[in-house]
Coordinates of C-alpha atoms and ligand atoms in Angstrom, one line a residue:
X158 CA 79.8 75.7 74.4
X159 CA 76.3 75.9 75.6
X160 CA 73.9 73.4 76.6
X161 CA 74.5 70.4 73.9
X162 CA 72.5 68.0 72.6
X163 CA 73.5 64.6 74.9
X164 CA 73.1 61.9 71.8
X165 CA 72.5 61.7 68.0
X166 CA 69.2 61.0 68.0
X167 CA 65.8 62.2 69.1
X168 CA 63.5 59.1 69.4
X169 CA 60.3 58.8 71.6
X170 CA 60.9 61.3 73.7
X171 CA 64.7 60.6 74.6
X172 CA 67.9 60.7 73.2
X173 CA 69.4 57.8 71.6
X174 CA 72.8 56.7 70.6
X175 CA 73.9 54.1 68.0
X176 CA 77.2 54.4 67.7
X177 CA 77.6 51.4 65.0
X178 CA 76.4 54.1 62.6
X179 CA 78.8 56.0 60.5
X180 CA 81.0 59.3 62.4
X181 CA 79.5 62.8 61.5
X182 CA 82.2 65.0 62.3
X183 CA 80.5 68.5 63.3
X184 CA 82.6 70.9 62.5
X185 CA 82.1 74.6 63.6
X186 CA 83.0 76.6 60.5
X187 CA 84.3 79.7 62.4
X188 CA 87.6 77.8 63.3
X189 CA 87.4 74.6 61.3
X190 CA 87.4 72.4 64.1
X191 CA 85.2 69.5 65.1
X192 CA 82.7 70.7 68.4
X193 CA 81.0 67.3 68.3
X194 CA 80.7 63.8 66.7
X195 CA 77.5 61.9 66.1
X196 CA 76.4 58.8 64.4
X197 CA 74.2 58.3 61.4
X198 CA 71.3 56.4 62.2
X199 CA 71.4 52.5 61.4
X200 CA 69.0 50.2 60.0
X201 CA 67.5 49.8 63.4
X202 CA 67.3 53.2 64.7
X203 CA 65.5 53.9 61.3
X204 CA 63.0 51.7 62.2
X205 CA 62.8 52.7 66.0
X206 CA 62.1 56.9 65.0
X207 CA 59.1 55.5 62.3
X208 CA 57.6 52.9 64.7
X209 CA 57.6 55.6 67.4
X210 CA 56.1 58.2 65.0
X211 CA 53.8 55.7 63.6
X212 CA 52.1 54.7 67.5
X213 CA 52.4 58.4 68.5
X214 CA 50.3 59.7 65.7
X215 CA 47.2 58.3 66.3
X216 CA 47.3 59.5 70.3
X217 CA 48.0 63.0 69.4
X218 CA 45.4 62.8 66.5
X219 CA 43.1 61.4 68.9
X220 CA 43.7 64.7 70.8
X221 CA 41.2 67.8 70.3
X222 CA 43.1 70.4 68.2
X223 CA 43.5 73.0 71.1
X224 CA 45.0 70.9 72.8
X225 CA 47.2 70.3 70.8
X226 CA 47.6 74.1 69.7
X227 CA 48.5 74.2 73.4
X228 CA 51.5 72.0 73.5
X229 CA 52.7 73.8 69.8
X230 CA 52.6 77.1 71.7
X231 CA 54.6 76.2 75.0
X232 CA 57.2 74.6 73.0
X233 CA 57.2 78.8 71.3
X234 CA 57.2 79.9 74.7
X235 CA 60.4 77.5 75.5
X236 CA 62.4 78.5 72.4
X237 CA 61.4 82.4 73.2
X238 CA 63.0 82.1 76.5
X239 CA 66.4 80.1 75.7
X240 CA 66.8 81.8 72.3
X241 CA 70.0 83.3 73.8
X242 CA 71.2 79.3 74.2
X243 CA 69.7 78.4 71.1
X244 CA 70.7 81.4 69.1
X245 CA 74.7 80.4 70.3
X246 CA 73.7 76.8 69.0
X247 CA 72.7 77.6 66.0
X248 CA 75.8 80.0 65.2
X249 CA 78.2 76.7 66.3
X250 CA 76.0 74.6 63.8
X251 CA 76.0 77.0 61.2
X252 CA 78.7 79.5 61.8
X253 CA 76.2 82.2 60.9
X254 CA 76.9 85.3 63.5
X255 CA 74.7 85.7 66.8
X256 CA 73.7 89.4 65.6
X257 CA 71.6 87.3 63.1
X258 CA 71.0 84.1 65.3
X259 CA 69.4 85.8 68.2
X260 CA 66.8 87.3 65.6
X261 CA 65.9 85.3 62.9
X262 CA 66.2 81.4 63.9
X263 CA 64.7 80.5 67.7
X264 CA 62.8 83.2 67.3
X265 CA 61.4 82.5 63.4
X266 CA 60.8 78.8 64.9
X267 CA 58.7 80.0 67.6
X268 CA 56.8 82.0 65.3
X269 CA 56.0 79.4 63.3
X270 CA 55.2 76.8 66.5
X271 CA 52.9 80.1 67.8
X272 CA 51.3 80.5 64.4
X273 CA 50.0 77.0 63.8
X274 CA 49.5 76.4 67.4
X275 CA 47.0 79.2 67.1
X276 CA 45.7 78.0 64.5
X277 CA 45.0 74.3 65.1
X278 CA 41.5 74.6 66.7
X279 CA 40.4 76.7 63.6
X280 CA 41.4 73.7 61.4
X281 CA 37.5 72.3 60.1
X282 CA 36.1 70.5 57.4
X283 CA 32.6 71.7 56.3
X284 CA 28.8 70.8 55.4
X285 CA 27.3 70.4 52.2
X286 CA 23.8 70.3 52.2
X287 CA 22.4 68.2 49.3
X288 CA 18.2 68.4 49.9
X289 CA 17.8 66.4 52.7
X290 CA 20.7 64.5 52.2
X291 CA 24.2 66.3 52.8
X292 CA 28.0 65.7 53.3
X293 CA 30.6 66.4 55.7
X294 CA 34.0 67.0 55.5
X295 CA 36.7 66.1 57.8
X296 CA 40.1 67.4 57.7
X297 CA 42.6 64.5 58.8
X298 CA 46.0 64.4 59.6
X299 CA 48.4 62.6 56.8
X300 CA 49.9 60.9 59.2
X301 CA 53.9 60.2 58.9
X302 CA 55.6 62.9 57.8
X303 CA 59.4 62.8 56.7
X304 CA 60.8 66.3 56.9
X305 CA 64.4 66.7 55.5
X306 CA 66.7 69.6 55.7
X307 CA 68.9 71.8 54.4
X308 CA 72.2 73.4 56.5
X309 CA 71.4 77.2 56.5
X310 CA 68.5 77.6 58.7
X311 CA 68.5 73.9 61.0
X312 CA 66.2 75.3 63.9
X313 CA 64.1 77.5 61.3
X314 CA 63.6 74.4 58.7
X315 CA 62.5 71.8 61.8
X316 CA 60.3 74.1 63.0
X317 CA 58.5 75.1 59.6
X318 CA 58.2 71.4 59.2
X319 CA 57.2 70.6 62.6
X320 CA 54.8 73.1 63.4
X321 CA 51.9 72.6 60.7
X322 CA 52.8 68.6 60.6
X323 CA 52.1 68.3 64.4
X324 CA 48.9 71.3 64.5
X325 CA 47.3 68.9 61.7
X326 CA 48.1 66.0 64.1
X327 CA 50.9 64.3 62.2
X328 CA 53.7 62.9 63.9
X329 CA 57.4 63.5 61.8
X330 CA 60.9 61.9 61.7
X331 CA 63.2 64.8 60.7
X332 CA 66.2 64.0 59.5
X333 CA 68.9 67.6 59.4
X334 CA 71.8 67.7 56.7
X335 CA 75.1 65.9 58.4
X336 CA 76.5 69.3 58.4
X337 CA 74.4 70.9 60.9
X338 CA 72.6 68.2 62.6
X339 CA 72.5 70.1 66.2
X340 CA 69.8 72.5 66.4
X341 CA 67.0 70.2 65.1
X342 CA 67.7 68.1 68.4
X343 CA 66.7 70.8 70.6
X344 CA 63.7 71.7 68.6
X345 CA 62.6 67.5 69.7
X346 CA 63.2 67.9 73.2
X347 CA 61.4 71.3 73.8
X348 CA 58.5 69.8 71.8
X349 CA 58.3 67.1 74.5
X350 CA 59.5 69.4 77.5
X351 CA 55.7 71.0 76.0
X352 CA 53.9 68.2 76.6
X353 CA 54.0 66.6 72.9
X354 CA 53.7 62.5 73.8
X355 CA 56.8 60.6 73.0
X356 CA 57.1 59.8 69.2
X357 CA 55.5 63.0 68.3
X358 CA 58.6 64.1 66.7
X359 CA 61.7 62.2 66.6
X360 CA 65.0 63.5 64.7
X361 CA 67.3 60.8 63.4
X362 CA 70.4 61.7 61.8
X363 CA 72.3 60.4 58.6
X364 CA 73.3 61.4 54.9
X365 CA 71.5 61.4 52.0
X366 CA 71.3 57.6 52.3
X367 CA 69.2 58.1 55.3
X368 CA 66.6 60.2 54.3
X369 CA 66.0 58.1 51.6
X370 CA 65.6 54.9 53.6
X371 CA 63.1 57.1 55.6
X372 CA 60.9 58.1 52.0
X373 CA 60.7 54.3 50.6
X374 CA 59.3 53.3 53.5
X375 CA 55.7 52.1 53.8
X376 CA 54.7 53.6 56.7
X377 CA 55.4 56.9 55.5
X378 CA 52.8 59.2 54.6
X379 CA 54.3 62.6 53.4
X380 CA 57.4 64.1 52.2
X381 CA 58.9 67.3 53.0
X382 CA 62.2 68.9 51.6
X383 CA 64.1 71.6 51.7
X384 CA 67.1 71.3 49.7
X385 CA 68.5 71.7 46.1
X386 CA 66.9 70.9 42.5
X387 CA 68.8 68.1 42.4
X388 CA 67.9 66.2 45.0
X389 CA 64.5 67.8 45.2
X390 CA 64.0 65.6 41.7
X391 CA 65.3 61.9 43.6
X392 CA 62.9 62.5 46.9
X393 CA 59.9 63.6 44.6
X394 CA 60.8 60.9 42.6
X395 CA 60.7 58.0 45.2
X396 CA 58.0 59.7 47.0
X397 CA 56.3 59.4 43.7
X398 CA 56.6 55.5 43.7
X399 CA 54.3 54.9 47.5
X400 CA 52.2 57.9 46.3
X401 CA 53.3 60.2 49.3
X402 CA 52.8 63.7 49.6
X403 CA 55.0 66.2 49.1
X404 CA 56.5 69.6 49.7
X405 CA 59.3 70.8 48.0
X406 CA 61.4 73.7 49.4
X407 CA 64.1 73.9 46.7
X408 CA 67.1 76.2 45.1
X409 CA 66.8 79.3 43.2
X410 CA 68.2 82.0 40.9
X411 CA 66.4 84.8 41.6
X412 CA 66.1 88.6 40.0
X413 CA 65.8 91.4 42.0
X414 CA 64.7 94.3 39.7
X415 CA 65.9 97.8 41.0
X416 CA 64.3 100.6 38.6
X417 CA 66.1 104.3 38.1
X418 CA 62.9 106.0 40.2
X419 CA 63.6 103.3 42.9
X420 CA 64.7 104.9 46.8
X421 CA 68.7 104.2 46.2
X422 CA 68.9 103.7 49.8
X423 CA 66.6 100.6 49.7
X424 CA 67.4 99.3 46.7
X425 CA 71.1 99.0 48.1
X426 CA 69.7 97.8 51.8
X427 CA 67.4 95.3 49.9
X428 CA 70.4 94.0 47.7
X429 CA 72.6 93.1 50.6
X430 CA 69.5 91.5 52.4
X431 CA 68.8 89.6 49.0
X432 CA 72.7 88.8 49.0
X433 CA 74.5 88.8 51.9
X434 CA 72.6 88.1 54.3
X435 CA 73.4 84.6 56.2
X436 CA 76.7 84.9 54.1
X437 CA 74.7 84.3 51.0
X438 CA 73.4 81.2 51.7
X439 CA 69.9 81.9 51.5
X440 CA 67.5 79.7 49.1
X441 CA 65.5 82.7 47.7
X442 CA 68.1 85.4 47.4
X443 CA 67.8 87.9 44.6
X444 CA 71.3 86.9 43.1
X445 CA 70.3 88.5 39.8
X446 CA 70.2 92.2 40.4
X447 CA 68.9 93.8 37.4
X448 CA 69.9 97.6 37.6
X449 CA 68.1 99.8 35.5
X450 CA 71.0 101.9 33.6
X451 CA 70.2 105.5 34.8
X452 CA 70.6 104.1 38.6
X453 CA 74.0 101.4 37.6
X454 CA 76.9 103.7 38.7
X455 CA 75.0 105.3 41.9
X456 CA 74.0 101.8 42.8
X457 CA 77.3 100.2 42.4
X458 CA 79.1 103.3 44.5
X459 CA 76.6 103.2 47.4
X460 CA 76.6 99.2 47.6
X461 CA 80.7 99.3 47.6
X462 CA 80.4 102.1 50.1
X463 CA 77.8 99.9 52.4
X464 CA 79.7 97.0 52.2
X465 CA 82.6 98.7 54.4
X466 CA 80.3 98.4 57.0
X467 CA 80.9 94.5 56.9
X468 CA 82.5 93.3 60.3
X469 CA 83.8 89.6 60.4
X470 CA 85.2 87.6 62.9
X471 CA 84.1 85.3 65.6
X472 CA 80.2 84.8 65.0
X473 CA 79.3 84.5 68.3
X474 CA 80.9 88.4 69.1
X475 CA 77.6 90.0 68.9
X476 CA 79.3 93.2 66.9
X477 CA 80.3 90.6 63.9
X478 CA 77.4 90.9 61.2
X479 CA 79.5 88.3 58.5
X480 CA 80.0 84.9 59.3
X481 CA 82.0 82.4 57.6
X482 CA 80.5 79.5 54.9
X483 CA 79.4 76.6 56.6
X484 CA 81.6 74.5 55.3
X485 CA 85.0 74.6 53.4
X486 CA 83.7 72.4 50.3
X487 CA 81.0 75.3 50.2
X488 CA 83.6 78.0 50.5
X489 CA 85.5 75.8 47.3
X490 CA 81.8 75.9 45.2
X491 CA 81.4 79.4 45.8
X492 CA 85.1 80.5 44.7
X493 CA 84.8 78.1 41.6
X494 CA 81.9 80.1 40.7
X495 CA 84.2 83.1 41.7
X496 CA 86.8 82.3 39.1
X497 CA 83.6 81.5 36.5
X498 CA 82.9 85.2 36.6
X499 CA 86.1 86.0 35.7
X500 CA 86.6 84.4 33.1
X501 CA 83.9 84.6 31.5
X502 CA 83.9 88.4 31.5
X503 CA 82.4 90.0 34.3
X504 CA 83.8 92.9 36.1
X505 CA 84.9 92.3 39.9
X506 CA 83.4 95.2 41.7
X507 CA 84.6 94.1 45.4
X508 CA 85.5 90.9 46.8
X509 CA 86.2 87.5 45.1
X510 CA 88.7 86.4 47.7
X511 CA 88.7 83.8 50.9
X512 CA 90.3 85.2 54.1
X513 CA 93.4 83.6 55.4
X514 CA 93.2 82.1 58.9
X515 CA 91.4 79.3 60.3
X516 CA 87.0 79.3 59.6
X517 CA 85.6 79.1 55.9
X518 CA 85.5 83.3 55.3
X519 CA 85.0 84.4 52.2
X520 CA 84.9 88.3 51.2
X521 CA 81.6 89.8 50.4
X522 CA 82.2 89.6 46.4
X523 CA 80.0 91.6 43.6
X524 CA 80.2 91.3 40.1
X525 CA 79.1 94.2 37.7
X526 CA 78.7 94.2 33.9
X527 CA 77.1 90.5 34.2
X528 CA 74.9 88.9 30.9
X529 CA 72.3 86.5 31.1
X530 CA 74.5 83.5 29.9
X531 CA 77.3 84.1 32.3
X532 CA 77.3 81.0 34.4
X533 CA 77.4 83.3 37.6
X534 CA 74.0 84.4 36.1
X535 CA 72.5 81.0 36.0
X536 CA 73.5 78.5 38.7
X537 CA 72.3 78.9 41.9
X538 CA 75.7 79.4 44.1
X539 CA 74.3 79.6 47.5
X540 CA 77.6 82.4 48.7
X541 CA 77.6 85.9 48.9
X542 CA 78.7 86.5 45.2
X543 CA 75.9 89.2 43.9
X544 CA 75.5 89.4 40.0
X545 CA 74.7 93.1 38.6
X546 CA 73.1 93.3 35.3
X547 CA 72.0 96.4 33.7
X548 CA 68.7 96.4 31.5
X549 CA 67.1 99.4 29.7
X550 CA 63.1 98.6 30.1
X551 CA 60.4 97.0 32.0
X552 CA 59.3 94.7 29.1
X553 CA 62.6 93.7 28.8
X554 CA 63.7 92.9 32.5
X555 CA 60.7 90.9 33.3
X556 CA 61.4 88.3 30.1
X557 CA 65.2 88.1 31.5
X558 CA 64.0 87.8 34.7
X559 CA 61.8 85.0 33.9
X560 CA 64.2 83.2 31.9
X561 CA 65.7 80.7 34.5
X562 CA 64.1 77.3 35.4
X563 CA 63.7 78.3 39.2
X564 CA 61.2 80.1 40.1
X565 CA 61.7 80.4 43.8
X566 CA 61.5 84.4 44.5
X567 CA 61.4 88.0 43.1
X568 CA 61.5 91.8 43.8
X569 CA 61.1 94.9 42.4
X570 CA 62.0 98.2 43.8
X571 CA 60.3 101.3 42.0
X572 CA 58.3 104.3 43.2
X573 CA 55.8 103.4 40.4
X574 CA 52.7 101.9 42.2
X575 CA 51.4 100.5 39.3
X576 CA 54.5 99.1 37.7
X577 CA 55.7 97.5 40.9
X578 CA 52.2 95.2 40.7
X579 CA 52.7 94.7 36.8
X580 CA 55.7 93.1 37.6
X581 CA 54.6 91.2 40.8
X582 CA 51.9 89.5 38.7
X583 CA 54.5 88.9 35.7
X584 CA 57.5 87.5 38.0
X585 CA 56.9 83.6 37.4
X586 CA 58.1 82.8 40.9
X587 CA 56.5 81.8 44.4
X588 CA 57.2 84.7 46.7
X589 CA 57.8 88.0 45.5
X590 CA 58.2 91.5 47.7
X591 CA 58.0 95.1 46.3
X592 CA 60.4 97.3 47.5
X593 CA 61.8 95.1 50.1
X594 CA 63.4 91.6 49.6
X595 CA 63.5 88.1 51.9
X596 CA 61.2 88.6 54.6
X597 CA 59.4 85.6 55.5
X598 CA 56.9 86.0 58.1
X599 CA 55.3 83.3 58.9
X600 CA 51.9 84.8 58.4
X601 CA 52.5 84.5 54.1
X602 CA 53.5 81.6 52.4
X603 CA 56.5 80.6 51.0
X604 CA 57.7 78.1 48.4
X605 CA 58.7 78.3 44.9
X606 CA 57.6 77.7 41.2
X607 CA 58.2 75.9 38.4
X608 CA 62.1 73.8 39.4
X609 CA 62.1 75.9 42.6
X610 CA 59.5 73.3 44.3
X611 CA 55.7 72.3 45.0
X612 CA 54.1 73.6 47.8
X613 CA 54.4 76.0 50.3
X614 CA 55.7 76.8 54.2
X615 CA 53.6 78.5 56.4
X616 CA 50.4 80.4 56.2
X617 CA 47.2 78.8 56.3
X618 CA 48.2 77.4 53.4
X619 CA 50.6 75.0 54.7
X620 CA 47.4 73.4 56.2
X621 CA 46.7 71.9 53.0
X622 CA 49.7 70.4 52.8
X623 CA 49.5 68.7 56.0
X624 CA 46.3 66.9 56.1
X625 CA 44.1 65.8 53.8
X626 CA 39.7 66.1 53.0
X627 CA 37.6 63.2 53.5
X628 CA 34.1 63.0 52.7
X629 CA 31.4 61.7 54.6
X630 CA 28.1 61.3 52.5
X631 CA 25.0 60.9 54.9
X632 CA 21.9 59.6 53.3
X633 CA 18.3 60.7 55.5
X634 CA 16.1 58.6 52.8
X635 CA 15.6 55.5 51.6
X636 CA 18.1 53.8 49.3
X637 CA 17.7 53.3 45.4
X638 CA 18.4 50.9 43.6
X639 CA 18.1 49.9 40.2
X640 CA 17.3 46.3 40.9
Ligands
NDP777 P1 71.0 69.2 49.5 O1 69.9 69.1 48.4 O2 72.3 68.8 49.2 O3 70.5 68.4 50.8 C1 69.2 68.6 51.4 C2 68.9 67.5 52.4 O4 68.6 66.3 51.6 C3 70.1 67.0 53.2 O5 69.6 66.7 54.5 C4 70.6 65.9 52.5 O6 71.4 65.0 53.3 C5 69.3 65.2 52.0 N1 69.5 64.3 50.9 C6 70.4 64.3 49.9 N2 70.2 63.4 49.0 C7 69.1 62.7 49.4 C8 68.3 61.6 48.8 N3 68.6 61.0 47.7 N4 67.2 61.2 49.5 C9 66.8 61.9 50.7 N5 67.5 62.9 51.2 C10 68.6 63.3 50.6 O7 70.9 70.7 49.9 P2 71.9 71.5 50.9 O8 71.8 70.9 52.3 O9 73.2 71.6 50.3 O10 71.2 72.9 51.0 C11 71.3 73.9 50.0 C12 70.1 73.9 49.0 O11 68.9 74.0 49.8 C13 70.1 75.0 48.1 O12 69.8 74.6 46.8 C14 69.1 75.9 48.6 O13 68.5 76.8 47.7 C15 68.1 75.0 49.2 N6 67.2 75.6 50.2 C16 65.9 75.9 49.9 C17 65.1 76.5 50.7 C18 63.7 76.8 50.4 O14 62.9 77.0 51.4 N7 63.2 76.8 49.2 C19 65.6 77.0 52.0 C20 67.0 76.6 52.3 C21 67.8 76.0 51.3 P3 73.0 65.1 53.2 O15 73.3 66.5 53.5 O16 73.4 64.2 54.2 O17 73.3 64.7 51.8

């Protein structure tokens, strides 16, 4: 295996062991086995990672913003030139293949640490000019940030998190799910290898139990998830109770809306991007393909026909292009949800079965003939199960396609300039794409409406999320005063 992290923890600039805390077994999901064991963090290494981050902040505030720009876009420089190590990493923590590794995690995180290293010095308040009096703004860090996250994308998650926090001159305590707690690590000590002063960003480890100590405590200023509905409602909720900021990455159901006129080509290349990409564990997959009915048979005969092309195996074999699931109790969801669609109706197109041998693999699986109230239509299965359900007109797919609680992403794919914007403006979700589906550069921004979350991942608008206006109110005249 490649280079490892040495400890469980990340904390002022080193790593750190506690092995009192309770065993995380990391298991590599290609061959089921266990490829490291780590410790959740105690009580007292909880409180070492937020007194670290709490003195670090106000140094690296104190710096000036290029600077610290300057230290954001090293650490992109770093990642850029191990992103072969880090790629193989990410495909032991995640068991997602190499072919997909090597392009869209190291590499998305430097992005991200480029981006908002570039943009630090550009981050200004501004001066209102009120006669002779006026008022200034200034832009100020929030200070502690929490940032906890999900399994499917550990370097690309720290690194969204970590890369507007730290340009707003934040310091964070990320905490990765138990079940790929690797990658983040690395993300910590290139920060520091950078230049970032100790306590900058510390990654402590832990279940659910831990991230929640981390949110109820004082010192913390902000909250930022990425996870599911569910547990985006308890972390909002006791972030709610100190009054903290939040972002909230969360789950979704999304439609993908592939008109008769649309190229078939691209509507089948977006689909499989939408679905089976990463396996299919991809928050803002379009998992509800609405196929116009003049298009269904074509589409289903060309998507059958592409999915051939599927070559599983051992992920880090740069020719394998499907991975396993990350873990087997996600491999035991997503074939519950299998057997839903069966019985309740739906026609199995291709797939719907695990692979025998060691690893969590389970078969590319698509479902045709699907309705709205199908539970494979309405729960958010996070596997690459893809739901195909016909519709006959635009009025009619957009009100089915905004009936679902999340809100997280859409897509359309049509040759009809103007109906591809109608229905961009009608999706009620955060991040839609016309004729393409699940590109995320870190230029746009990201997030989710309505269940699917508050907030939003990178672009300048991430900025507001990461610091906060005060204003300064400068009188040149006299004061007056009533009496
Ligand atoms: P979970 O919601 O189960 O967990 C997310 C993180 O929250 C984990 O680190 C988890 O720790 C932690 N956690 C759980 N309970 C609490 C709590 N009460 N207080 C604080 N922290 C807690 O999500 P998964 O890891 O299973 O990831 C899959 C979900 O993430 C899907 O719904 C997916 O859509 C969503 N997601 C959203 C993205 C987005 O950007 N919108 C991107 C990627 C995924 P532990 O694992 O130890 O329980």
């Amino acid at each position: 295996m490649t280079t490892q992290p040495t400890a469980s923890h990340f904390i002022d600039g080193q790593y750190v062991e506690d092995t009192a805390g309770e065993v995380i077994d990391v298991i590599y999901p290609a061959t089921g086995k266990s490829i490291a064991t780590l410790h959740a963090a105690t009580p007292a290494i909880v409180e070492q990672a937020l007194a670290s981050a709490k003195r670090a902040q106000k140094e690296w505030a104190s710096w000036t913003a290029t600077d610290r720009g300057r230290v954001l876009r090293k650490a992109a420089d770093i990642m850029r030139e191990r992103n072969h190590e880090l790629s193989v990493l990410e495909t032991y923590d995640t068991g997602k293949p190499y072919q997909e590794t090597s392009v869209a995690d190291a590499t998305s995180g430097a992005e991200a640490l480029e981006y908002f290293g570039g943009l630090a010095a550009s981050i200004t308040g501004e001066h209102i000019q009120l006669g002779e009096d006026f008022v200034y703004t200034r832009r100020e860090p929030l200070g502690v940030c929490v940032g906890i996250g999900a399994w499917n994308y550990p370097t690309q998650i720290a690194c969204w998190k970590a890369a507007p926090a730290l340009a707003c001159g934040n310091a964070m305590v990320f905490k990765p799910s138990e079940m790929t707690p690797l990658c983040a690590l690395k993300v910590a000590e290139i920060l520091v290898e950078a230049g970032a002063p100790a306590g900058v960003y510390n990654v402590i480890q832990g279940y659910g139990a831990v991230g929640a100590s981390l949110i109820s405590d004082p010192r913390v200023d902000k909250v930022s998830l990425t996870g599911s509905v569910p547990t985006g409602r308890k972390v909002y909720a006791a972030a709610a109770e100190g009054m903290r900021h939040v972002t909230m990455e969360l789950g979704g159901k999304s439609p993908l809306v592939i008109f008769d006129d649309a190229d078939l080509e691209n509507a089948v290349s977006g689909a499989i991007l939408g679905n089976f990409y990463s396996t299919g564990q991809v928050c803002s997959n379009g998992t509800r393909v609405f196929v116009q009915k003049g298009i269904k048979d074509a589409f289903l005969k060309r998507m059958t026909e592409r999915l051939a092309g599927i070559k599983m195996g051992d992920p880090q074999d740069p020719d394998v292009n499907f991975g396993p699931m990350v873990s087997e109790r996600q491999r035991d969801i997503v074939e519950g949800f299998i057997a839903k669609g069966n019985e309740e109706g739906a026609t199995l197109v291709t797939g719907g079965k695990r692979v025998d041998g060691e690893g969590f693999y389970l078969e590319a699986t698509v479902f045709a003939d699907v309705t709205d109230g199908m539970t494979i239509a309405r729960d958010e299965i996070f596997g690459p199960v893809m739901s195909v359900l016909d519709f006959d007109t635009e009025e009619e797919v957009l009100e089915r396609a905004n009936a679902t609680e999340f809100g997280l992403a859409a897509g359309v794919f049509t040759a009809d300039l103007t109906r591809a914007h109608r229905m961009a403006a009608g999706f009620e979700a955060g991040t839609c794409y016309i004729n393409t589906y699940n590109l995320a550069p870190v230029e746009a921004p990201f997030g989710g409406s309505k269940m699917s979350g508050v907030g939003r991942e990178n672009s300048k608008a991430a900025i507001e999320h990461y610091s906060q206006i005060k204003g300064v109110y400068v009188a040149m005249g006299e004061v007056e005063a009533p009496f």
